[in-house]
XYZ file of C-alpha atoms in Angstrom:
655
model
C 60.410 154.027 108.118
C 63.619 153.867 106.606
C 65.604 157.171 106.041
C 65.010 158.987 102.730
C 65.406 162.638 101.759
C 62.197 162.737 100.053
C 60.361 162.365 103.589
C 62.378 165.091 105.277
C 59.800 167.602 104.610
C 57.305 168.357 107.504
C 54.331 166.768 105.645
C 55.534 163.401 106.030
C 52.250 162.151 107.157
C 50.550 163.459 104.008
C 53.094 161.865 101.852
C 52.519 158.522 103.550
C 48.759 158.907 102.922
C 49.678 159.469 99.236
C 51.235 156.180 99.169
C 48.139 154.514 100.481
C 46.169 156.636 97.853
C 48.107 155.386 94.958
C 47.514 151.654 95.970
C 43.827 152.372 96.778
C 42.965 154.385 93.468
C 44.866 152.251 91.219
C 43.894 148.873 92.442
C 40.844 149.266 94.617
C 42.319 148.310 97.965
C 41.307 149.687 101.196
C 43.077 152.910 102.210
C 43.994 154.212 105.582
C 42.260 157.476 106.771
C 43.959 160.445 108.299
C 43.326 159.138 111.928
C 45.145 155.862 111.393
C 48.181 155.672 113.878
C 50.180 153.515 111.660
C 50.190 153.699 107.768
C 52.216 150.799 106.259
C 54.501 151.573 103.302
C 53.903 149.387 100.369
C 57.248 147.876 99.013
C 57.290 147.526 95.139
C 59.342 144.460 94.268
C 58.881 145.064 90.375
C 61.044 148.173 90.581
C 64.083 146.227 91.254
C 65.230 148.450 93.981
C 63.793 148.514 97.494
C 61.430 151.392 96.478
C 58.148 152.058 98.117
C 55.065 152.697 96.028
C 55.299 156.483 96.742
C 59.066 157.101 95.775
C 59.146 154.962 92.811
C 59.270 156.870 89.449
C 58.007 153.797 87.630
C 54.207 153.602 87.594
C 53.248 150.360 89.478
C 49.877 149.217 90.514
C 49.573 147.055 93.652
C 46.920 144.581 94.844
C 47.532 144.059 98.462
C 46.892 141.063 100.432
C 43.450 142.202 101.452
C 42.416 142.877 98.055
C 43.405 139.454 97.085
C 41.641 137.994 99.935
C 38.438 139.540 98.762
C 39.090 138.461 95.177
C 39.927 134.840 96.346
C 36.452 134.511 98.017
C 35.008 135.247 94.672
C 37.461 133.143 92.409
C 39.447 130.743 94.672
C 40.643 128.506 91.826
C 42.497 131.030 89.588
C 43.505 134.742 89.314
C 41.304 135.833 86.127
C 39.014 137.768 88.570
C 41.850 139.394 90.255
C 43.072 140.747 86.916
C 39.895 141.355 84.958
C 38.248 143.721 87.495
C 41.362 146.108 87.315
C 41.131 149.155 85.333
C 43.057 148.910 81.972
C 43.197 145.009 82.042
C 40.927 142.704 80.075
C 40.871 138.770 80.413
C 39.991 137.500 76.925
C 38.574 134.097 76.784
C 40.151 132.408 73.803
C 38.490 129.017 73.612
C 34.620 128.628 73.563
C 34.611 125.267 75.133
C 37.811 125.016 77.331
C 37.403 128.444 79.100
C 41.342 129.258 78.182
C 42.098 133.152 78.721
C 44.747 135.544 78.129
C 45.509 139.019 79.555
C 45.207 142.239 77.503
C 46.542 145.222 78.965
C 45.557 148.484 77.303
C 44.253 146.504 74.224
C 47.201 144.660 73.180
C 47.309 140.960 72.668
C 48.424 138.668 75.682
C 51.574 137.647 74.128
C 52.921 141.213 74.799
C 52.182 140.756 78.664
C 54.864 139.036 80.695
C 53.613 136.984 83.653
C 56.111 136.418 86.401
C 56.277 134.783 89.619
C 58.415 136.698 92.101
C 60.321 138.114 89.036
C 60.890 134.635 87.432
C 59.404 133.903 84.112
C 57.974 130.293 84.692
C 54.617 130.906 82.955
C 55.635 131.758 79.316
C 55.203 129.812 75.986
C 53.153 126.614 75.568
C 51.032 127.349 78.764
C 49.833 130.453 76.817
C 46.047 130.731 77.727
C 46.158 128.085 80.395
C 48.248 129.931 82.587
C 45.791 132.294 84.335
C 43.588 129.310 84.940
C 46.099 127.303 86.866
C 47.194 129.773 89.554
C 45.297 130.103 92.736
C 45.675 133.372 94.794
C 45.653 131.941 98.364
C 49.507 131.807 98.682
C 50.011 135.390 97.152
C 51.202 138.338 99.220
C 50.507 141.026 96.595
C 50.212 141.435 92.809
C 52.064 144.173 90.958
C 50.982 145.297 87.551
C 53.370 147.620 85.351
C 51.714 148.947 82.210
C 53.816 149.988 79.324
C 57.228 148.860 77.944
C 58.928 147.172 80.681
C 61.632 145.150 78.575
C 64.353 147.203 80.012
C 64.132 145.502 83.442
C 62.605 142.021 82.479
C 63.778 141.401 79.039
C 61.627 140.489 75.924
C 57.877 139.909 75.853
C 56.953 142.982 78.310
C 55.734 145.167 75.545
C 52.177 145.857 77.039
C 53.645 145.326 80.606
C 53.936 142.682 83.204
C 52.030 141.051 86.056
C 54.335 139.857 88.846
C 52.832 137.648 91.479
C 54.484 138.106 94.834
C 54.430 134.997 97.025
C 53.931 135.052 100.752
C 57.045 134.451 103.048
C 57.190 133.299 106.503
C 56.342 135.826 109.304
C 57.144 135.925 112.886
C 53.821 134.074 113.556
C 52.975 130.723 111.999
C 50.162 131.067 109.551
C 47.759 128.330 108.375
C 44.809 129.005 105.904
C 42.355 126.649 104.649
C 39.539 127.436 102.048
C 36.711 125.539 101.012
C 34.508 126.809 98.021
C 31.858 125.250 95.896
C 29.966 126.807 92.817
C 26.717 126.542 91.258
C 28.573 125.882 88.097
C 29.544 122.456 89.541
C 32.899 123.494 90.855
C 34.755 122.733 93.797
C 37.835 124.200 95.267
C 39.980 123.142 98.193
C 43.077 125.178 99.182
C 45.596 125.300 102.100
C 48.565 127.451 102.864
C 50.987 127.017 105.787
C 54.024 128.973 106.744
C 56.400 128.867 109.717
C 59.695 130.507 110.804
C 61.936 128.646 113.171
C 65.263 130.381 114.029
C 67.270 130.498 110.762
C 64.852 128.406 108.718
C 61.534 129.195 107.262
C 58.948 126.941 105.364
C 55.920 127.662 103.237
C 53.566 125.011 101.776
C 50.590 125.794 99.337
C 48.278 123.061 98.001
C 45.011 123.056 96.319
C 42.606 120.781 94.654
C 40.350 122.094 92.110
C 37.743 120.330 89.905
C 34.495 121.018 87.891
C 31.795 118.954 86.081
C 30.996 120.000 82.588
C 28.524 122.911 82.799
C 26.120 124.188 79.967
C 23.897 127.059 81.337
C 22.822 127.834 77.519
C 21.603 124.291 76.931
C 23.181 124.331 73.498
C 25.107 121.027 74.007
C 28.472 122.754 74.462
C 30.599 123.242 77.807
C 30.664 126.871 78.830
C 32.939 125.433 81.542
C 34.859 122.115 80.806
C 35.243 119.111 83.072
C 38.624 119.446 84.644
C 40.688 118.437 87.667
C 43.807 120.023 88.981
C 46.371 119.491 91.715
C 48.968 121.818 92.781
C 51.685 121.675 95.282
C 54.285 124.287 95.924
C 56.614 124.175 98.964
C 59.573 126.624 99.483
C 62.245 126.683 102.131
C 63.783 129.727 103.363
C 67.414 129.733 105.229
C 69.059 132.583 106.869
C 72.752 131.746 106.345
C 73.927 134.650 108.076
C 73.155 138.133 109.125
C 74.263 139.093 105.618
C 73.088 136.184 103.663
C 69.679 134.445 103.064
C 68.489 131.776 100.590
C 65.267 130.500 99.373
C 64.561 127.451 97.290
C 61.220 126.240 95.794
C 59.749 123.784 93.868
C 56.213 123.802 92.117
C 53.922 120.948 90.565
C 50.656 121.249 88.670
C 48.742 118.506 87.007
C 45.486 119.246 85.368
C 43.104 117.451 82.968
C 40.589 119.519 80.960
C 37.943 118.288 78.742
C 35.460 120.440 76.944
C 33.298 120.461 73.872
C 30.007 118.466 73.368
C 28.373 117.813 76.567
C 27.445 114.377 75.112
C 30.888 113.736 74.376
C 32.264 114.724 77.741
C 29.664 112.538 79.397
C 30.438 109.481 77.213
C 27.172 109.638 75.068
C 28.402 110.825 71.682
C 31.958 109.795 70.635
C 31.469 111.309 67.364
C 31.107 114.813 68.410
C 33.407 117.668 68.991
C 35.695 117.897 71.798
C 38.864 119.650 72.981
C 41.120 117.919 75.685
C 44.103 119.531 77.396
C 46.347 117.368 79.569
C 49.036 119.402 81.123
C 52.017 118.926 83.745
C 54.092 121.740 85.003
C 57.012 121.266 87.055
C 59.572 123.987 88.080
C 62.515 124.755 90.544
C 63.524 128.251 91.678
C 66.377 129.488 93.786
C 67.064 132.980 95.112
C 70.243 133.995 96.896
C 70.701 137.448 98.633
C 73.880 138.590 100.031
C 74.544 142.240 101.662
C 78.309 143.303 100.935
C 80.199 145.259 103.550
C 80.012 148.439 101.239
C 76.265 148.526 101.623
C 75.580 146.873 98.050
C 73.368 143.789 97.613
C 74.327 141.109 95.534
C 71.384 138.830 94.238
C 71.305 135.297 92.296
C 68.219 134.252 90.832
C 67.598 130.786 88.973
C 64.555 129.124 87.716
C 64.171 125.637 85.593
C 60.748 124.765 84.243
C 59.402 122.057 82.353
C 55.749 122.210 80.786
C 54.193 119.098 79.090
C 50.903 119.518 77.384
C 48.867 117.382 75.101
C 46.121 119.341 73.094
C 43.564 117.027 71.318
C 40.702 117.738 69.059
C 38.917 115.499 66.691
C 41.402 113.884 64.216
C 44.239 116.031 65.336
C 46.681 116.117 68.423
C 49.412 118.696 69.133
C 51.673 117.911 72.102
C 55.158 118.605 73.147
C 57.479 119.639 76.032
C 58.764 123.088 76.605
C 61.817 123.419 78.758
C 63.272 126.804 79.883
C 65.847 128.163 82.328
C 66.491 131.534 83.571
C 69.667 132.777 85.395
C 70.386 136.172 86.595
C 73.094 138.164 88.923
C 72.520 141.482 89.873
C 74.333 144.156 92.062
C 72.183 146.835 93.604
C 72.578 149.912 96.018
C 69.289 150.534 97.626
C 70.202 153.500 99.949
C 71.110 157.151 99.559
C 69.899 159.617 97.094
C 71.191 157.707 94.086
C 69.925 153.941 93.864
C 71.139 151.869 91.229
C 71.015 148.146 89.960
C 73.115 146.539 87.304
C 72.404 142.943 86.036
C 73.418 140.073 83.788
C 71.064 137.227 82.806
C 70.725 134.320 80.502
C 67.390 132.742 79.335
C 66.969 129.510 77.300
C 63.912 127.980 75.904
C 63.494 124.665 73.951
C 60.274 122.953 72.494
C 60.286 119.507 71.552
C 57.084 118.493 69.623
C 55.770 114.924 69.614
C 55.210 113.043 66.308
C 55.194 116.236 64.228
C 53.711 116.036 60.814
C 56.092 116.481 57.698
C 56.390 120.197 56.972
C 54.751 121.120 60.188
C 57.476 120.443 62.894
C 57.711 123.216 65.279
C 60.748 122.225 67.252
C 63.027 124.996 68.294
C 65.745 125.999 70.712
C 66.908 129.480 71.507
C 68.947 131.591 73.939
C 69.036 135.106 74.881
C 71.945 136.745 77.101
C 71.350 140.261 78.292
C 72.807 143.177 80.376
C 70.930 145.923 82.073
C 71.347 148.837 84.429
C 68.918 151.234 86.136
C 69.708 154.480 88.108
C 67.436 156.394 90.256
C 68.431 159.909 91.548
C 66.484 162.557 93.645
C 67.317 165.874 91.825
C 65.524 167.714 94.572
C 62.835 166.989 97.121
C 60.258 167.598 94.351
C 61.601 165.588 91.349
C 63.026 161.938 91.068
C 64.543 160.789 87.881
C 64.944 157.174 86.783
C 66.912 155.925 83.755
C 67.471 152.538 82.443
C 69.195 150.550 79.546
C 69.081 146.987 78.480
C 71.188 145.206 75.762
C 70.007 141.710 74.770
C 71.599 139.349 72.175
C 69.339 136.680 70.850
C 70.541 133.484 69.147
C 68.061 133.818 66.235
C 67.130 137.249 66.094
C 70.239 139.476 66.736
C 70.646 142.390 69.302
C 68.115 144.769 71.023
C 68.963 148.032 72.811
C 66.213 149.262 75.150
C 66.459 152.479 77.004
C 63.628 153.812 79.464
C 63.123 156.868 81.405
C 60.743 157.924 84.241
C 60.206 161.002 86.158
C 58.357 161.453 89.608
C 57.202 164.921 90.404
C 55.768 165.991 93.743
C 54.643 169.696 93.205
C 52.217 169.724 96.018
C 51.556 167.650 99.234
C 48.591 165.931 97.780
C 49.540 165.912 94.358
C 52.080 163.409 92.520
C 52.702 163.140 88.798
C 54.686 160.507 86.717
C 55.825 160.305 83.290
C 57.801 157.549 81.541
C 58.538 155.723 78.267
C 60.623 153.216 76.936
C 61.431 150.632 74.334
C 60.575 147.032 74.169
C 60.693 143.922 72.078
C 59.296 140.346 71.475
C 60.967 137.599 69.535
C 58.626 135.698 67.013
C 57.197 132.571 68.723
C 54.886 129.697 67.880
C 52.675 130.333 70.919
C 50.397 133.228 70.417
C 46.681 133.566 70.797
C 45.864 133.151 67.096
C 47.774 129.904 67.139
C 45.906 128.670 70.212
C 42.575 129.368 68.350
C 43.429 127.004 65.509
C 44.860 124.613 67.852
C 48.119 124.652 66.063
C 46.611 122.568 63.066
C 48.081 123.234 59.666
C 50.313 125.823 60.869
C 53.606 126.300 59.257
C 56.658 126.783 61.481
C 58.623 130.099 61.847
C 61.635 130.240 59.965
C 63.883 132.747 61.984
C 65.766 133.632 58.687
C 62.460 135.171 57.224
C 61.407 137.186 60.304
C 62.489 140.079 62.704
C 61.876 140.704 66.309
C 58.817 142.811 67.076
C 59.703 145.941 68.504
C 57.847 148.764 70.452
C 58.079 152.155 72.039
C 55.508 153.684 74.405
C 55.035 156.513 76.905
C 52.455 157.184 79.779
C 51.545 159.924 82.113
C 49.487 159.719 85.300
C 48.350 162.136 88.025
C 47.300 161.269 91.496
C 45.523 163.685 93.719
C 43.814 163.470 97.211
C 41.226 165.736 98.588
C 40.335 165.494 102.302
C 36.772 166.736 102.377
C 35.958 166.259 105.935
C 37.740 164.232 108.666
C 35.821 160.983 107.454
C 35.053 161.956 103.784
C 37.802 161.704 101.182
C 38.157 161.585 97.282
C 41.064 159.994 95.572
C 41.692 160.531 91.956
C 44.246 158.769 89.349
C 44.174 159.793 85.886
C 46.385 158.015 83.279
C 47.081 158.488 79.365
C 49.171 156.152 77.419
C 50.387 155.380 73.885
C 52.273 152.227 72.548
C 53.438 151.501 68.840
C 54.454 148.063 67.809
C 56.649 147.501 64.502
C 56.875 144.328 62.568
C 53.841 142.688 64.546
C 53.398 139.017 64.145
C 50.097 137.548 62.648
C 48.597 134.486 61.105
C 47.180 134.709 57.533
C 45.039 131.825 56.116
C 45.946 130.304 52.711
C 43.605 127.715 51.714
C 43.774 125.153 54.608
C 47.212 126.082 55.498
C 47.967 128.866 58.129
C 51.176 130.972 57.935
C 52.889 133.401 60.190
C 53.186 136.889 58.537
C 54.984 140.023 59.732
C 53.031 143.467 59.211
C 54.874 146.178 57.240
C 52.629 148.571 59.186
C 52.403 149.551 62.784
C 49.964 148.309 65.670
C 49.100 151.262 67.859
C 47.217 151.617 71.041
C 46.346 154.709 72.930
C 43.701 155.814 75.478
C 43.133 156.860 79.088
C 42.285 155.390 82.382
C 40.361 157.220 85.393
C 40.167 155.927 88.748
C 38.207 157.634 91.606
C 37.800 156.298 95.147
C 35.213 158.160 97.446
C 35.485 156.811 101.185
C 33.019 157.907 103.931
C 33.330 156.017 107.224
C 32.639 152.569 106.677
C 31.497 152.925 102.957
C 33.493 153.176 100.019
C 32.587 153.878 96.213
C 35.110 153.030 93.562
C 34.778 154.116 90.072
C 37.104 153.277 86.980
C 36.757 154.112 83.282
C 38.997 152.767 80.587
C 39.263 154.291 77.127
C 41.466 152.183 74.624
C 41.740 152.902 70.912
C 43.799 149.873 69.485
C 44.245 149.528 65.837
C 46.478 148.481 63.057
C 47.473 150.463 60.011
C 46.621 149.176 56.668
C 46.731 150.517 53.168
C 43.057 151.503 53.255
C 43.448 153.314 56.607
C 43.463 152.135 60.312
C 41.601 149.012 61.309
C 40.284 148.356 65.015
C 42.125 145.346 66.724
C 39.451 142.738 67.278
C 38.199 141.661 70.696
C 38.972 145.010 72.533
C 36.338 147.061 74.505
C 36.829 150.590 73.581
C 35.083 151.587 76.695
C 34.895 149.921 80.061
C 33.350 150.967 83.521
C 33.807 149.408 86.626
C 31.754 150.526 89.681
C 32.085 149.214 93.429
C 30.241 149.975 96.387
C 31.479 148.596 99.548
C 30.257 148.601 103.174
C 32.780 147.011 105.630
C 32.924 146.871 109.435
C 36.439 145.472 110.475
C 36.239 141.989 111.967
C 32.463 141.683 111.575
C 31.176 141.770 107.845
C 31.742 143.083 104.282
C 28.944 143.579 101.721
C 29.889 144.783 98.307
C 27.860 145.438 94.931
C 29.913 145.563 91.632
C 28.793 146.659 88.070
C 30.997 146.296 84.939
C 30.436 147.691 81.572
C 32.031 146.450 78.290
C 31.419 148.266 74.918
C 30.883 146.378 71.568
C 33.970 144.605 70.436
C 34.876 144.019 66.762
C 35.454 140.537 65.597
C 37.455 138.992 62.779
C 35.067 138.411 59.692
C 31.958 138.984 61.607
C 29.705 141.481 62.829
C 30.826 143.401 66.099
C 29.667 141.870 69.326
C 27.090 143.901 71.445
C 27.649 145.961 74.531
C 26.844 144.340 78.002
C 26.807 144.879 81.566
C 27.654 142.439 84.421
C 26.525 142.753 87.930
C 27.950 141.171 91.186
C 26.985 140.869 94.981
C 29.432 139.590 97.446
C 28.869 138.914 101.033
C 31.230 137.959 103.903
C 30.549 137.421 107.538
C 33.268 136.847 110.201
C 31.967 133.946 112.453
C 34.800 133.864 114.753
C 38.570 135.026 114.970
C 39.609 131.897 112.880
C 36.445 131.328 110.694
C 34.838 133.492 107.880
C 31.990 132.506 105.606
C 31.290 134.170 102.088
C 28.454 133.945 99.689
C 28.812 135.692 96.150
C 26.395 136.270 93.161
C 28.508 136.719 90.158
C 26.861 138.026 86.966
C 23.361 137.557 88.514
C 21.716 139.248 85.665
C 22.965 136.133 83.685
C 24.850 138.407 80.824
C 25.910 135.742 78.470
C 26.982 135.653 74.760
C 24.724 132.482 74.157
C 21.699 134.706 75.080
C 22.348 137.019 72.426
C 23.558 134.579 69.539
C 24.408 131.211 68.761
C 28.271 130.806 69.110
C 28.763 128.053 66.459
C 27.400 127.176 63.077
C 27.195 123.705 61.657
C 26.677 120.502 63.664
C 28.159 119.440 67.168
C 30.363 117.021 65.167
C 32.088 119.790 63.331
C 31.375 123.167 64.792
C 32.787 126.455 63.522
C 32.961 128.762 66.366
C 32.392 132.672 66.432
C 34.738 135.002 68.368
C 33.858 135.180 72.198
C 33.569 138.515 73.305
C 31.097 138.130 76.372
C 30.799 135.514 79.322
C 29.586 132.052 78.491
C 29.097 130.882 82.007
C 26.584 133.622 83.007
C 25.131 133.584 86.440
C 27.303 131.725 89.062
C 26.762 131.603 92.652
C 29.653 130.528 94.961
C 29.993 130.203 98.752
C 32.267 128.577 101.217
C 34.336 129.032 104.366
C 37.863 130.095 105.033
C 39.634 129.174 108.317
C 42.807 130.762 109.787
C 44.850 129.325 112.588
């Protein structure tokens, strides 16, 4: 462990247990016991400095590799389950036939959450609600979630928070993993990962093939899961230039065809019925250069270039185009000593070229943002750590934004930590929001930057972590969080006849609530309980109105029996309270239940079998999800699963 004045107290071991506590209670990861001889520190990448989970004043939730391993067994093809089963996060399905989904953190729309890969914004914009469906978890080392305004460190868009996907890097020992999975919903997933380090060179390669046939468990003639086929390839090269300098360069390629709608249309029997087709290609390159200066400072250069080409087609309408984006950033950081700091400059560009736009509905745009930011972390004493940050951004269309942030870490007792923090955020108006996806961008007037302002926010959160050692084998870990966020000048879409227009609210959108996580551990057994309360609303002249498709109350419970290198059995139960819908009655509350089993067959081979939603909670069991005919359906808002009961199983091989 590196030297740090926070750890110079005699209770080093308890503080290290507390680091494991925070990872376990916040994100349901296994936690080391007091008898463990070696407790690994969790390094937090999203904090920008080389801070560990327990000494970072910024609240970060971490899913480690073991938790990702478990979730990958349940859903190897994408990361929706990784996020949806976490307290305070709701993955919302946005299309009734194509399975598109977006992330809601603490009740806020998906456009307010940044999805990053190793700190790089390569999933934004037109990919929107397809991004979650196109990221497989096998090559991830950990996932970090920051809730609340994070724009100070990562720029516009992180009003609700950010999800940072951390890739695996080559280790001292070569690693090869293969996974084969099949589902009762006619799905197939084949994934492979390889990493190797040889002298100064390292290499990782991830590839996957995912496909599924059209699936209609409700027998209502519509695809709950569309027909799709996807290929992913992401190689990355790591080079140690010298003792002080290292470089990594990577590229990525994703190609997917997705066809949903009428089952008869998909299977070629009814060419006049409803369909929704998405053909996408994503290509990106990335570069990261680190250099340690003689003064002990660290200089980092990051760069990314991304192209996303998508064609979205429904009957009698096609919306297609190419989004090109670049990201370049230079930072200087001091990671050691009692005062840690980072200073940075970055430049972001984004361009969208629409194909064959109709007159009056041309959505082409080009925009640039340049910004400067700084963050300083200081230990005021062995019990108090203060962190402050400031960002100044200048946008080509929407002017300047000044974004302060402050966080405080308190260590009043050996087994107790508290964090309080708050900050400002912003999001520039953009075509690619959930409401626009839901109408397939049809008859939607473009945004005129001269008529709009940037959405701005302010928010605060406070959380407490506590660990109680009841006996040598029995322990209880608790995390409690309260939060508040307010967004001004929020963007929405209003309907005027057959035309849709963007509009900016004169009143505020507000969300507040609380999260509670409990972890009870006894020998080989663990019980995890999570509860989320969210009050998300917008102000109107006649009073506050609840935001649609937000569960005010959510409960997640997991009972896990695990014997290391032998087997794992888990039972899961999730509750969602009723959700309001636009121009419709509220959806009903529901439970989903899951059972997962994993057996180690040898040092290399593990078999798994999962029964997801085995009680078949499904919106199509409660109501019809559309009115009209299959040639011209009018869909209701989706608040509950449509795929229902799904069984999946397979094997994972490690070499």
